[in-house]
CSV table of C-alpha atoms in Angstrom, one decimal:
chain,number,residue,atom,x,y,z
Z,1,MET,CA,71.0,134.2,82.2
Z,2,ILE,CA,74.1,133.1,84.2
Z,3,ILE,CA,72.8,134.3,87.5
Z,4,GLU,CA,69.1,132.9,87.2
Z,5,ILE,CA,70.8,129.6,86.0
Z,6,LYS,CA,73.0,129.4,89.0
Z,7,GLU,CA,69.7,130.1,91.2
Z,8,TRP,CA,67.9,127.3,89.6
Z,9,LEU,CA,70.9,124.8,90.0
Z,10,LYS,CA,71.2,125.8,93.8
Z,11,GLU,CA,67.4,125.5,94.4
Z,12,ALA,CA,67.6,122.1,92.6
Z,13,ALA,CA,70.6,120.9,94.6
Z,14,GLY,CA,68.9,122.0,97.9
Z,15,PHE,CA,66.0,119.8,96.9
Z,16,ILE,CA,68.0,116.8,95.9
Z,17,GLN,CA,70.0,117.1,99.2
Z,18,VAL,CA,66.8,116.9,101.0
Z,19,SER,CA,65.6,113.9,99.2
Z,20,LEU,CA,68.3,111.9,100.5
Z,21,THR,CA,67.0,111.9,103.8
Z,22,GLN,CA,63.8,110.4,102.6
Z,23,LYS,CA,63.0,107.2,100.7
Z,24,LEU,CA,63.8,107.2,97.0
Z,25,ARG,CA,61.8,105.5,94.4
Z,26,VAL,CA,64.0,103.8,92.1
Z,27,SER,CA,63.0,102.3,88.8
Z,28,GLN,CA,65.1,100.2,86.2
Z,29,LYS,CA,65.1,101.7,82.5
Z,30,SER,CA,67.3,99.7,80.0
Z,31,GLY,CA,68.3,97.0,82.6
Z,32,ARG,CA,69.4,96.1,85.9
Z,33,THR,CA,72.0,98.7,86.2
Z,34,ASP,CA,70.4,101.6,84.3
Z,35,LEU,CA,68.2,103.5,87.1
Z,36,VAL,CA,66.1,106.4,87.4
Z,37,THR,CA,64.6,107.6,90.4
Z,38,ASN,CA,61.6,110.1,91.2
Z,39,ILE,CA,64.3,112.7,92.1
Z,40,ASP,CA,65.8,112.6,88.5
Z,41,GLU,CA,62.3,113.2,87.2
Z,42,GLU,CA,61.5,115.8,89.6
Z,43,THR,CA,64.8,117.7,89.3
Z,44,GLN,CA,64.2,117.6,85.4
Z,45,SER,CA,60.5,118.9,85.7
Z,46,PHE,CA,61.9,121.7,87.9
Z,47,LEU,CA,64.4,122.9,85.4
Z,48,VAL,CA,62.1,122.5,82.3
Z,49,LYS,CA,59.6,124.5,84.0
Z,50,LYS,CA,62.0,127.2,84.9
Z,51,ILE,CA,63.3,127.4,81.2
Z,52,LYS,CA,59.8,127.2,79.8
Z,53,GLN,CA,58.7,130.2,81.9
Z,54,ASN,CA,61.6,132.4,81.1
Z,55,TYR,CA,62.7,131.2,77.7
Z,56,PRO,CA,59.4,130.0,76.2
Z,57,ASP,CA,60.6,129.8,72.7
Z,58,ASP,CA,63.9,127.6,73.4
Z,59,ARG,CA,64.0,124.0,73.1
Z,60,ILE,CA,65.2,121.2,75.5
Z,61,LEU,CA,67.1,118.0,75.3
Z,62,ALA,CA,67.0,116.2,78.7
Z,63,GLU,CA,67.6,112.6,79.8
Z,64,GLU,CA,64.3,111.7,81.2
Z,65,ARG,CA,60.7,111.3,79.9
Z,66,GLY,CA,60.3,112.5,76.4
Z,67,PHE,CA,62.8,115.0,76.2
Z,68,ASP,CA,65.6,112.8,75.2
Z,69,LYS,CA,65.4,113.4,71.3
Z,70,ILE,CA,65.8,116.6,69.3
Z,71,GLU,CA,65.4,117.2,65.6
Z,72,SER,CA,68.3,119.7,65.3
Z,73,LEU,CA,70.5,122.0,67.4
Z,74,ASN,CA,69.0,125.1,65.4
Z,75,GLY,CA,68.3,128.1,67.6
Z,76,ARG,CA,68.8,128.0,71.3
Z,77,VAL,CA,68.8,124.5,73.0
Z,78,TRP,CA,69.1,123.6,76.6
Z,79,ILE,CA,70.8,120.3,77.4
Z,80,ILE,CA,70.0,118.9,80.7
Z,81,ASP,CA,71.1,115.9,83.0
Z,82,PRO,CA,69.1,116.3,86.0
Z,83,ILE,CA,71.3,114.0,88.0
Z,84,ASP,CA,74.1,112.5,86.2
Z,85,GLY,CA,75.4,109.5,88.1
Z,86,THR,CA,72.1,108.1,89.1
Z,87,MET,CA,73.6,104.9,90.4
Z,88,ASN,CA,76.1,106.7,92.8
Z,89,PHE,CA,73.1,108.9,93.7
Z,90,VAL,CA,71.3,105.9,94.9
Z,91,LEU,CA,74.1,103.8,96.3
Z,92,GLU,CA,76.8,106.3,97.4
Z,93,GLN,CA,74.7,109.4,98.0
Z,94,GLU,CA,77.7,111.4,96.6
Z,95,ASN,CA,79.6,111.5,93.5
Z,96,PHE,CA,76.7,112.7,91.3
Z,97,CYS,CA,76.0,116.1,89.4
Z,98,ILE,CA,73.6,118.3,87.8
Z,99,MET,CA,74.8,119.2,84.4
Z,100,LEU,CA,73.1,122.2,82.1
Z,101,ALA,CA,74.3,123.5,78.9
Z,102,VAL,CA,73.1,126.2,76.6
Z,103,PHE,CA,74.0,125.9,73.0
Z,104,GLU,CA,72.9,128.4,70.1
Z,105,ASP,CA,72.8,127.0,66.7
Z,106,GLY,CA,75.2,124.1,67.7
Z,107,ILE,CA,77.7,126.1,69.4
Z,108,GLY,CA,78.0,125.8,73.0
Z,109,GLN,CA,77.6,129.0,75.0
Z,110,LEU,CA,77.1,128.2,78.7
Z,111,GLY,CA,78.0,124.9,80.6
Z,112,PHE,CA,77.3,124.2,84.4
Z,113,ILE,CA,78.5,121.0,86.2
Z,114,TYR,CA,77.2,121.1,89.9
Z,115,ASP,CA,78.6,118.4,92.3
Z,116,VAL,CA,75.6,118.5,94.7
Z,117,MET,CA,77.1,117.0,97.7
Z,118,LYS,CA,80.4,119.0,97.5
Z,119,GLU,CA,78.4,122.1,96.8
Z,120,GLU,CA,80.9,122.8,93.9
Z,121,LEU,CA,79.6,124.5,90.8
Z,122,TYR,CA,82.0,124.2,87.9
Z,123,TRP,CA,80.9,126.7,85.2
Z,124,GLY,CA,81.7,129.0,82.4
Z,125,GLY,CA,81.1,130.1,78.9
Z,126,LYS,CA,82.3,130.7,75.4
Z,127,ASN,CA,85.3,133.2,75.8
Z,128,ARG,CA,84.4,133.6,79.5
Z,129,GLY,CA,86.7,131.1,81.1
Z,130,VAL,CA,85.8,128.4,83.8
Z,131,PHE,CA,85.0,129.0,87.3
Z,132,LEU,CA,84.7,127.0,90.5
Z,133,ASN,CA,81.9,128.8,92.4
Z,134,ASP,CA,83.2,132.4,92.1
Z,135,GLN,CA,86.8,131.6,91.6
Z,136,PRO,CA,88.5,131.6,88.0
Z,137,MET,CA,90.1,128.3,87.3
Z,138,VAL,CA,93.7,128.0,85.8
Z,139,ARG,CA,93.9,126.2,82.5
Z,140,PRO,CA,95.7,122.6,83.0
Z,141,LYS,CA,99.1,121.8,81.5
Z,142,ASP,CA,99.0,120.2,78.3
Z,143,ALA,CA,100.2,116.7,79.9
Z,144,SER,CA,100.9,113.4,77.7
Z,145,LEU,CA,99.0,110.1,78.1
Z,146,SER,CA,101.9,108.6,80.0
Z,147,GLU,CA,102.0,111.4,82.5
Z,148,GLY,CA,98.4,111.3,83.7
Z,149,LEU,CA,95.4,109.7,85.1
Z,150,LEU,CA,92.6,108.6,82.7
Z,151,GLY,CA,88.8,108.5,83.6
Z,152,MET,CA,87.4,105.3,82.0
Z,153,ASN,CA,84.2,103.6,81.4
Z,154,ALA,CA,84.7,100.2,83.3
Z,155,TYR,CA,83.1,98.1,80.4
Z,156,MET,CA,85.0,99.4,77.7
Z,157,TYR,CA,88.2,98.9,79.8
Z,158,GLY,CA,87.5,95.3,80.7
Z,159,LYS,CA,86.7,94.5,77.2
Z,160,ASN,CA,89.4,96.6,75.5
Z,161,ILE,CA,86.8,98.2,73.3
Z,162,HIS,CA,88.5,100.7,70.9
Z,163,SER,CA,91.7,99.6,72.7
Z,164,ALA,CA,90.6,101.3,75.9
Z,165,GLY,CA,92.5,98.6,78.0
Z,166,GLU,CA,95.8,99.4,76.0
Z,167,ILE,CA,95.2,103.2,76.3
Z,168,GLY,CA,94.7,102.7,80.0
Z,169,HIS,CA,97.9,100.9,80.4
Z,170,ALA,CA,99.7,103.5,78.5
Z,171,SER,CA,98.4,106.0,81.1
Z,172,MET,CA,99.5,106.4,84.6
Z,173,GLY,CA,96.4,104.5,85.5
Z,174,ILE,CA,92.8,104.5,85.1
Z,175,ARG,CA,89.9,105.7,87.5
Z,176,VAL,CA,86.4,104.6,87.3
Z,177,SER,CA,83.9,107.2,89.1
Z,178,GLY,CA,80.6,106.1,87.6
Z,179,CYS,CA,79.8,109.8,86.8
Z,180,ALA,CA,80.6,111.8,83.6
Z,181,GLY,CA,80.5,115.0,85.5
Z,182,VAL,CA,82.9,113.9,88.2
Z,183,GLU,CA,85.3,112.8,85.4
Z,184,LEU,CA,85.0,115.8,83.5
Z,185,ILE,CA,85.7,118.1,86.6
Z,186,ALA,CA,88.7,116.0,87.1
Z,187,MET,CA,89.9,117.0,83.9
Z,188,LEU,CA,89.0,120.7,84.4
Z,189,LYS,CA,91.0,120.4,87.6
Z,190,GLY,CA,94.1,119.1,85.9
Z,191,ASN,CA,93.9,115.9,88.0
Z,192,HIS,CA,93.0,113.6,85.0
Z,193,ILE,CA,94.5,114.0,81.3
Z,194,GLY,CA,91.4,112.5,79.6
Z,195,TYR,CA,88.0,110.5,79.6
Z,196,ILE,CA,86.9,107.5,77.6
Z,197,SER,CA,83.3,106.3,77.8
Z,198,ASN,CA,80.0,105.8,76.4
Z,199,LEU,CA,77.8,108.8,76.6
Z,200,SER,CA,74.7,110.5,75.7
Z,201,PRO,CA,74.5,114.4,74.7
Z,202,TRP,CA,73.4,115.5,78.1
Z,203,ASP,CA,76.4,113.6,79.6
Z,204,TYR,CA,78.9,115.8,77.6
Z,205,ALA,CA,77.1,119.0,76.6
Z,206,ALA,CA,78.1,121.1,79.5
Z,207,GLY,CA,81.7,119.6,79.8
Z,208,LEU,CA,82.3,120.5,76.1
Z,209,VAL,CA,81.9,124.2,76.7
Z,210,LEU,CA,84.1,124.1,79.7
Z,211,MET,CA,86.6,122.1,77.9
Z,212,ASP,CA,86.5,124.3,74.8
Z,213,GLU,CA,87.7,127.2,77.3
Z,214,PHE,CA,90.6,125.0,78.4
Z,215,GLY,CA,91.9,123.8,75.0
Z,216,PHE,CA,91.0,120.2,75.5
Z,217,ARG,CA,90.0,118.1,72.5
Z,218,TYR,CA,87.1,115.8,72.0
Z,219,SER,CA,85.3,113.7,69.6
Z,220,ASN,CA,83.6,110.4,69.3
Z,221,ILE,CA,86.3,107.9,70.0
Z,222,GLU,CA,86.9,107.4,66.1
Z,223,GLY,CA,87.5,111.1,65.7
Z,224,LYS,CA,84.4,112.1,64.2
Z,225,PRO,CA,82.2,115.0,65.7
Z,226,LEU,CA,80.0,114.1,68.4
Z,227,ALA,CA,76.4,113.6,67.0
Z,228,PHE,CA,74.3,114.9,70.0
Z,229,SER,CA,71.6,112.4,68.8
Z,230,LYS,CA,72.7,109.1,70.3
Z,231,ARG,CA,74.8,107.4,72.9
Z,232,GLU,CA,78.2,107.0,71.3
Z,233,TYR,CA,81.9,106.2,72.4
Z,234,PHE,CA,83.4,109.3,73.5
Z,235,LEU,CA,87.3,110.5,73.8
Z,236,ALA,CA,88.2,113.9,75.7
Z,237,ALA,CA,91.8,114.7,76.4
Z,238,THR,CA,94.5,117.2,76.6
Z,239,PRO,CA,95.7,117.9,73.1
Z,240,LYS,CA,99.0,115.8,73.6
Z,241,ALA,CA,97.0,112.9,75.0
Z,242,TYR,CA,94.2,113.0,72.5
Z,243,THR,CA,96.7,113.1,69.5
Z,244,GLU,CA,98.6,110.1,71.1
Z,245,ILE,CA,95.4,108.1,71.7
Z,246,GLN,CA,94.2,108.7,68.1
Z,247,GLU,CA,97.4,108.0,66.3
Z,248,HIS,CA,98.8,105.1,68.4
Z,249,PHE,CA,95.6,103.3,69.4
Z,250,ILE,CA,92.5,104.2,67.2
Z,251,GLN,CA,93.7,104.6,63.9
Z,252,ASN,CA,96.3,101.8,64.2
Z,253,SER,CA,93.5,99.3,65.3
Z,254,LYS,CA,91.5,100.2,62.1
Q,1,MET,CA,96.7,106.6,123.3
Q,2,ILE,CA,93.8,107.5,121.0
Q,3,ILE,CA,93.9,111.2,121.8
Q,4,GLU,CA,97.7,111.2,120.8
Q,5,ILE,CA,97.4,109.4,117.8
Q,6,LYS,CA,94.7,111.8,116.7
Q,7,GLU,CA,97.0,114.6,117.3
Q,8,TRP,CA,99.9,113.2,115.5
Q,9,LEU,CA,97.5,112.5,112.5
Q,10,LYS,CA,96.2,116.0,112.4
Q,11,GLU,CA,99.7,117.5,112.7
Q,12,ALA,CA,100.9,115.2,109.7
Q,13,ALA,CA,97.9,115.9,107.6
Q,14,GLY,CA,98.5,119.7,108.1
Q,15,PHE,CA,102.1,119.2,107.0
Q,16,ILE,CA,100.9,117.2,104.0
Q,17,GLN,CA,98.5,119.9,103.1
Q,18,VAL,CA,101.2,122.7,103.3
Q,19,SER,CA,103.5,120.4,101.2
Q,20,LEU,CA,100.9,120.5,98.2
Q,21,THR,CA,101.7,124.2,97.9
Q,22,GLN,CA,105.3,123.4,97.2
Q,23,LYS,CA,107.4,121.3,94.6
Q,24,LEU,CA,107.2,117.5,95.3
Q,25,ARG,CA,110.1,115.4,94.8
Q,26,VAL,CA,108.9,112.3,93.2
Q,27,SER,CA,110.7,108.8,92.7
Q,28,GLN,CA,110.0,105.5,91.2
Q,29,LYS,CA,110.1,102.4,93.3
Q,30,SER,CA,109.5,99.2,91.6
Q,31,GLY,CA,108.3,100.9,88.4
Q,32,ARG,CA,106.8,103.7,86.2
Q,33,THR,CA,103.6,103.7,88.3
Q,34,ASP,CA,104.8,103.0,91.8
Q,35,LEU,CA,105.6,106.5,93.1
Q,36,VAL,CA,107.2,107.7,96.4
Q,37,THR,CA,107.7,111.4,97.2
Q,38,ASN,CA,109.7,113.1,99.9
Q,39,ILE,CA,106.4,113.8,101.6
Q,40,ASP,CA,105.6,109.9,102.2
Q,41,GLU,CA,109.1,109.5,103.7
Q,42,GLU,CA,108.8,112.8,105.9
Q,43,THR,CA,105.4,111.8,107.0
Q,44,GLN,CA,106.5,108.1,108.0
Q,45,SER,CA,109.5,109.4,109.8
Q,46,PHE,CA,107.5,111.8,111.7
Q,47,LEU,CA,105.1,109.1,112.8
Q,48,VAL,CA,107.8,106.7,113.5
Q,49,LYS,CA,109.6,109.4,115.5
Q,50,LYS,CA,106.4,110.0,117.7
Q,51,ILE,CA,105.9,106.2,118.2
Q,52,LYS,CA,109.7,105.8,119.3
Q,53,GLN,CA,109.6,108.6,121.6
Q,54,ASN,CA,106.2,107.6,123.4
Q,55,TYR,CA,106.4,103.7,123.1
Q,56,PRO,CA,110.2,102.9,122.7
Q,57,ASP,CA,109.4,99.2,123.1
Q,58,ASP,CA,106.9,98.8,120.4
Q,59,ARG,CA,107.7,97.7,116.9
Q,60,ILE,CA,106.7,99.3,113.6
Q,61,LEU,CA,105.7,97.9,110.3
Q,62,ALA,CA,105.4,100.7,107.4
Q,63,GLU,CA,105.5,101.1,103.7
Q,64,GLU,CA,108.7,103.0,103.1
Q,65,ARG,CA,112.7,102.7,104.0
Q,66,GLY,CA,113.6,99.7,105.9
Q,67,PHE,CA,110.2,99.5,107.9
Q,68,ASP,CA,108.5,97.1,105.3
Q,69,LYS,CA,109.3,93.7,107.0
Q,70,ILE,CA,108.4,92.5,110.4
Q,71,GLU,CA,109.4,89.2,111.9
Q,72,SER,CA,106.1,88.4,113.6
Q,73,LEU,CA,103.0,90.3,114.9
Q,74,ASN,CA,104.1,89.3,118.7
Q,75,GLY,CA,103.6,92.2,121.3
Q,76,ARG,CA,102.4,95.6,120.2
Q,77,VAL,CA,102.9,96.5,116.5
Q,78,TRP,CA,102.2,99.8,114.9
Q,79,ILE,CA,101.2,99.5,111.0
Q,80,ILE,CA,101.6,102.6,109.0
Q,81,ASP,CA,101.0,103.8,105.4
Q,82,PRO,CA,102.2,107.5,105.6
Q,83,ILE,CA,100.4,108.1,102.2
Q,84,ASP,CA,98.0,105.4,100.9
Q,85,GLY,CA,97.3,106.5,97.2
Q,86,THR,CA,100.7,108.2,96.4
Q,87,MET,CA,99.7,108.3,92.7
Q,88,ASN,CA,96.6,110.4,93.5
Q,89,PHE,CA,98.5,112.5,96.0
Q,90,VAL,CA,100.9,113.4,93.2
Q,91,LEU,CA,98.4,113.9,90.3
Q,92,GLU,CA,95.1,114.6,91.9
Q,93,GLN,CA,96.3,116.2,95.1
Q,94,GLU,CA,93.2,114.6,96.8
Q,95,ASN,CA,91.9,111.0,97.2
Q,96,PHE,CA,94.7,109.8,99.4
Q,97,CYS,CA,94.9,108.7,103.2
Q,98,ILE,CA,97.0,108.5,106.2
Q,99,MET,CA,96.4,104.9,107.6
Q,100,LEU,CA,97.8,103.9,111.1
Q,101,ALA,CA,96.8,100.8,113.1
Q,102,VAL,CA,97.9,99.3,116.4
Q,103,PHE,CA,98.0,95.5,116.7
Q,104,GLU,CA,98.7,93.5,119.9
Q,105,ASP,CA,99.7,89.7,119.5
Q,106,GLY,CA,98.2,89.8,116.0
Q,107,ILE,CA,94.7,91.2,117.0
Q,108,GLY,CA,93.7,94.5,115.7
Q,109,GLN,CA,93.1,97.2,118.4
Q,110,LEU,CA,93.0,100.6,117.0
Q,111,GLY,CA,92.5,101.8,113.3
Q,112,PHE,CA,92.7,105.2,111.7
Q,113,ILE,CA,92.0,106.2,108.2
Q,114,TYR,CA,92.5,109.9,107.4
Q,115,ASP,CA,91.2,111.3,104.1
Q,116,VAL,CA,93.6,114.4,104.2
Q,117,MET,CA,92.0,116.7,101.9
Q,118,LYS,CA,88.4,116.1,103.0
Q,119,GLU,CA,89.7,116.3,106.7
Q,120,GLU,CA,87.7,113.2,107.6
Q,121,LEU,CA,89.2,110.7,110.1
Q,122,TYR,CA,87.6,107.4,110.3
Q,123,TRP,CA,88.8,105.5,113.3
Q,124,GLY,CA,87.8,103.1,115.9
Q,125,GLY,CA,88.8,100.0,117.9
Q,126,LYS,CA,88.0,96.6,119.1
Q,127,ASN,CA,84.7,96.8,120.9
Q,128,ARG,CA,84.8,100.7,120.5
Q,129,GLY,CA,82.7,101.1,117.3
Q,130,VAL,CA,83.6,103.3,114.3
Q,131,PHE,CA,83.6,106.9,114.2
Q,132,LEU,CA,83.8,109.6,111.6
Q,133,ASN,CA,85.5,112.6,113.5
Q,134,ASP,CA,83.5,112.7,116.5
Q,135,GLN,CA,80.5,111.0,115.5
Q,136,PRO,CA,79.7,107.4,115.9
Q,137,MET,CA,79.1,105.5,112.4
Q,138,VAL,CA,75.9,103.4,111.6
Q,139,ARG,CA,76.8,99.7,110.7
Q,140,PRO,CA,76.0,99.3,106.9
Q,141,LYS,CA,73.1,97.0,105.8
Q,142,ASP,CA,74.5,93.3,104.8
Q,143,ALA,CA,73.7,93.9,101.0
Q,144,SER,CA,74.4,91.1,98.5
Q,145,LEU,CA,76.7,91.3,95.6
Q,146,SER,CA,74.1,92.2,92.9
Q,147,GLU,CA,72.8,95.1,95.1
Q,148,GLY,CA,76.1,97.0,95.4
Q,149,LEU,CA,79.1,98.7,94.2
Q,150,LEU,CA,82.5,97.2,94.3
Q,151,GLY,CA,85.8,98.7,94.7
Q,152,MET,CA,88.2,97.1,92.3
Q,153,ASN,CA,91.7,97.2,91.3
Q,154,ALA,CA,91.8,98.0,87.7
Q,155,TYR,CA,94.4,95.6,86.6
Q,156,MET,CA,92.6,92.6,88.4
Q,157,TYR,CA,89.4,93.7,86.6
Q,158,GLY,CA,90.9,94.0,83.3
Q,159,LYS,CA,92.8,90.5,83.1
Q,160,ASN,CA,89.9,88.9,85.1
Q,161,ILE,CA,92.5,87.8,87.8
Q,162,HIS,CA,90.8,85.5,90.2
Q,163,SER,CA,87.3,86.1,88.2
Q,164,ALA,CA,87.6,89.8,89.1
Q,165,GLY,CA,86.1,90.9,86.0
Q,166,GLU,CA,83.2,88.4,86.2
Q,167,ILE,CA,82.6,89.2,89.9
Q,168,GLY,CA,82.6,93.0,88.9
Q,169,HIS,CA,79.8,92.2,86.2
Q,170,ALA,CA,77.7,90.6,89.1
Q,171,SER,CA,77.5,93.6,90.9
Q,172,MET,CA,76.1,96.9,90.3
Q,173,GLY,CA,79.3,98.2,88.9
Q,174,ILE,CA,82.9,98.7,89.9
Q,175,ARG,CA,84.6,101.8,91.1
Q,176,VAL,CA,88.3,102.5,90.9
Q,177,SER,CA,89.6,105.2,93.1
Q,178,GLY,CA,93.4,104.2,93.2
Q,179,CYS,CA,93.5,104.4,97.1
Q,180,ALA,CA,92.8,101.5,99.4
Q,181,GLY,CA,91.8,104.1,102.1
Q,182,VAL,CA,89.1,105.7,99.9
Q,183,GLU,CA,87.7,102.2,99.1
Q,184,LEU,CA,87.7,101.0,102.9
Q,185,ILE,CA,86.0,104.3,103.7
Q,186,ALA,CA,83.2,103.6,101.1
Q,187,MET,CA,82.5,100.4,102.7
Q,188,LEU,CA,82.4,101.6,106.2
Q,189,LYS,CA,79.8,104.3,105.0
Q,190,GLY,CA,77.8,101.6,103.3
Q,191,ASN,CA,78.6,103.2,99.9
Q,192,HIS,CA,80.3,99.9,98.5
Q,193,ILE,CA,79.6,96.3,99.4
Q,194,GLY,CA,83.2,95.0,99.0
Q,195,TYR,CA,86.7,95.8,97.8
Q,196,ILE,CA,89.1,93.4,95.7
Q,197,SER,CA,92.7,94.4,95.2
Q,198,ASN,CA,96.2,93.5,95.6
Q,199,LEU,CA,97.5,94.9,98.8
Q,200,SER,CA,100.4,95.1,101.3
Q,201,PRO,CA,99.8,94.8,105.1
Q,202,TRP,CA,99.8,98.7,105.6
Q,203,ASP,CA,97.2,98.9,103.1
Q,204,TYR,CA,94.7,96.9,105.0
Q,205,ALA,CA,95.6,96.8,108.8
Q,206,ALA,CA,93.8,100.0,109.6
Q,207,GLY,CA,90.8,98.9,107.7
Q,208,LEU,CA,90.6,95.4,109.2
Q,209,VAL,CA,90.1,97.1,112.5
Q,210,LEU,CA,87.2,99.1,111.4
Q,211,MET,CA,85.6,96.3,109.5
Q,212,ASP,CA,85.7,93.9,112.3
Q,213,GLU,CA,83.7,96.4,114.3
Q,214,PHE,CA,81.0,96.4,111.5
Q,215,GLY,CA,81.0,92.8,110.8
Q,216,PHE,CA,82.5,92.7,107.4
Q,217,ARG,CA,84.4,89.7,106.3
Q,218,TYR,CA,87.9,89.7,104.8
Q,219,SER,CA,90.8,87.4,103.7
Q,220,ASN,CA,93.1,86.9,100.9
Q,221,ILE,CA,91.1,86.2,97.8
Q,222,GLU,CA,91.4,82.5,98.1
Q,223,GLY,CA,89.8,82.5,101.6
Q,224,LYS,CA,93.0,82.2,103.6
Q,225,PRO,CA,94.0,84.5,106.4
Q,226,LEU,CA,96.0,87.7,105.3
Q,227,ALA,CA,99.5,87.2,105.8
Q,228,PHE,CA,100.7,90.5,106.9
Q,229,SER,CA,104.3,89.7,105.6
Q,230,LYS,CA,103.7,90.3,101.8
Q,231,ARG,CA,101.5,91.8,99.0
Q,232,GLU,CA,98.6,89.5,98.2
Q,233,TYR,CA,95.2,89.6,96.5
Q,234,PHE,CA,92.6,90.8,98.9
Q,235,LEU,CA,88.8,90.4,99.1
Q,236,ALA,CA,86.7,92.2,101.7
Q,237,ALA,CA,83.0,92.7,101.7
Q,238,THR,CA,79.6,92.4,103.4
Q,239,PRO,CA,79.1,89.0,104.9
Q,240,LYS,CA,76.4,88.0,102.2
Q,241,ALA,CA,78.6,89.2,99.1
Q,242,TYR,CA,81.7,87.7,100.6
Q,243,THR,CA,80.0,84.2,100.7
Q,244,GLU,CA,78.5,84.8,97.2
Q,245,ILE,CA,82.0,85.8,95.8
Q,246,GLN,CA,83.8,82.8,97.4
Q,247,GLU,CA,81.2,80.4,96.6
Q,248,HIS,CA,80.3,81.2,93.1
Q,249,PHE,CA,83.4,82.7,91.5
Q,250,ILE,CA,86.5,81.8,93.6
Q,251,GLN,CA,85.9,78.2,94.6
Q,252,ASN,CA,84.2,77.5,91.1
Q,253,SER,CA,87.4,78.7,89.3
Q,254,LYS,CA,89.7,76.0,91.1
């Protein structure tokens, strides 16, 4: 299964790279800054078709067009974001990812985050470790909040939602990339100690599998399990930084 | 002069890349999040030595150790940031740049921004155009504020200093990279329409030379010429976005 998923992702990435030399069709979803393109939709269709051909009994949860709700995580479920960071895809033509996760009965089994323009595939699975392309990655140090950089949703930071502004000030600084995949990769590399944002299941599913392998902690911002059924405020961090953020900022503000 | 500057920058970049395999000595300057390393200082010393050997009558303005003030921009002045984005250098080991500019009687003649880990040298000069390594770059479209992404200093955004929060909301989104060079490169590539931050001369000098070639506008945030003698709030943007930001946000808030 891993080998074929990698092949699908590379084929999809090649298709996306070529698409950047052509005219995109861009539409708005919920508002002016929530975009979708024909390439998001075509990439999702390609991956859905591959899954249905090879695993016809599995179910799929994905960002675009009718795949964005699922009744439960029972059985085997594929969770897909065909282009995570669509705004970056459209305006920067870089800093976006394909994300794909395989869950079984609610437990993450495989996760893939593909930085398409850098051609870097971060992947791994339960008790398998985490790899960058073919190289095993090293588990990052358990750094505290004051020692590290924190990926952040700009709106939460600016409005101090769930103390995000104060949490940012307690860190070494915030970074805003506009792409959950890019932020999760920064954590896996040990570049950032955490990430606070407002995410849907396809934004975090692949990342959770990889973060489990490296011992990161994650939940919704209030410390409850992620729902996999809606957009919600999201916190992931090193064990030390996660505990500090929960104890000093989130619980205090209640 | 261009050929030898490129050689110096490549030599310095090679030295910096190797340094990342060794233990850095990190010190605080003005506070907890204002860092300098032995590599910033050694890189600056290397470049200063090359300039003094080859251009003994020229003057130098540079970030570290006694080079950070200059009486005037008369004659030929070299303006250097040996590592722009020191926090990223220390914590991310990427997303930092070497920046070097040559000014004559206050007029920018040559500018170089080297993304060390990507090995991408953005350079150019007055009436020479802008190049990425050996390839000429194309002048970006004159996009308006509402059409583009805006590089931003996180503190200014969070505190709405000079309406930075409101300006950010009027754009397609803000991005925070923690490195002026990375932000200026994003503008030169047409990925971002502008950049608002709090900068010293060595943070912007090289960028101004390149932005002049592509017709970007820049000033301090209040619309006055940049001083080259202190840290100040900085605005650079496409002509359309610059005018919108000045007219709708800065002048209105006075």
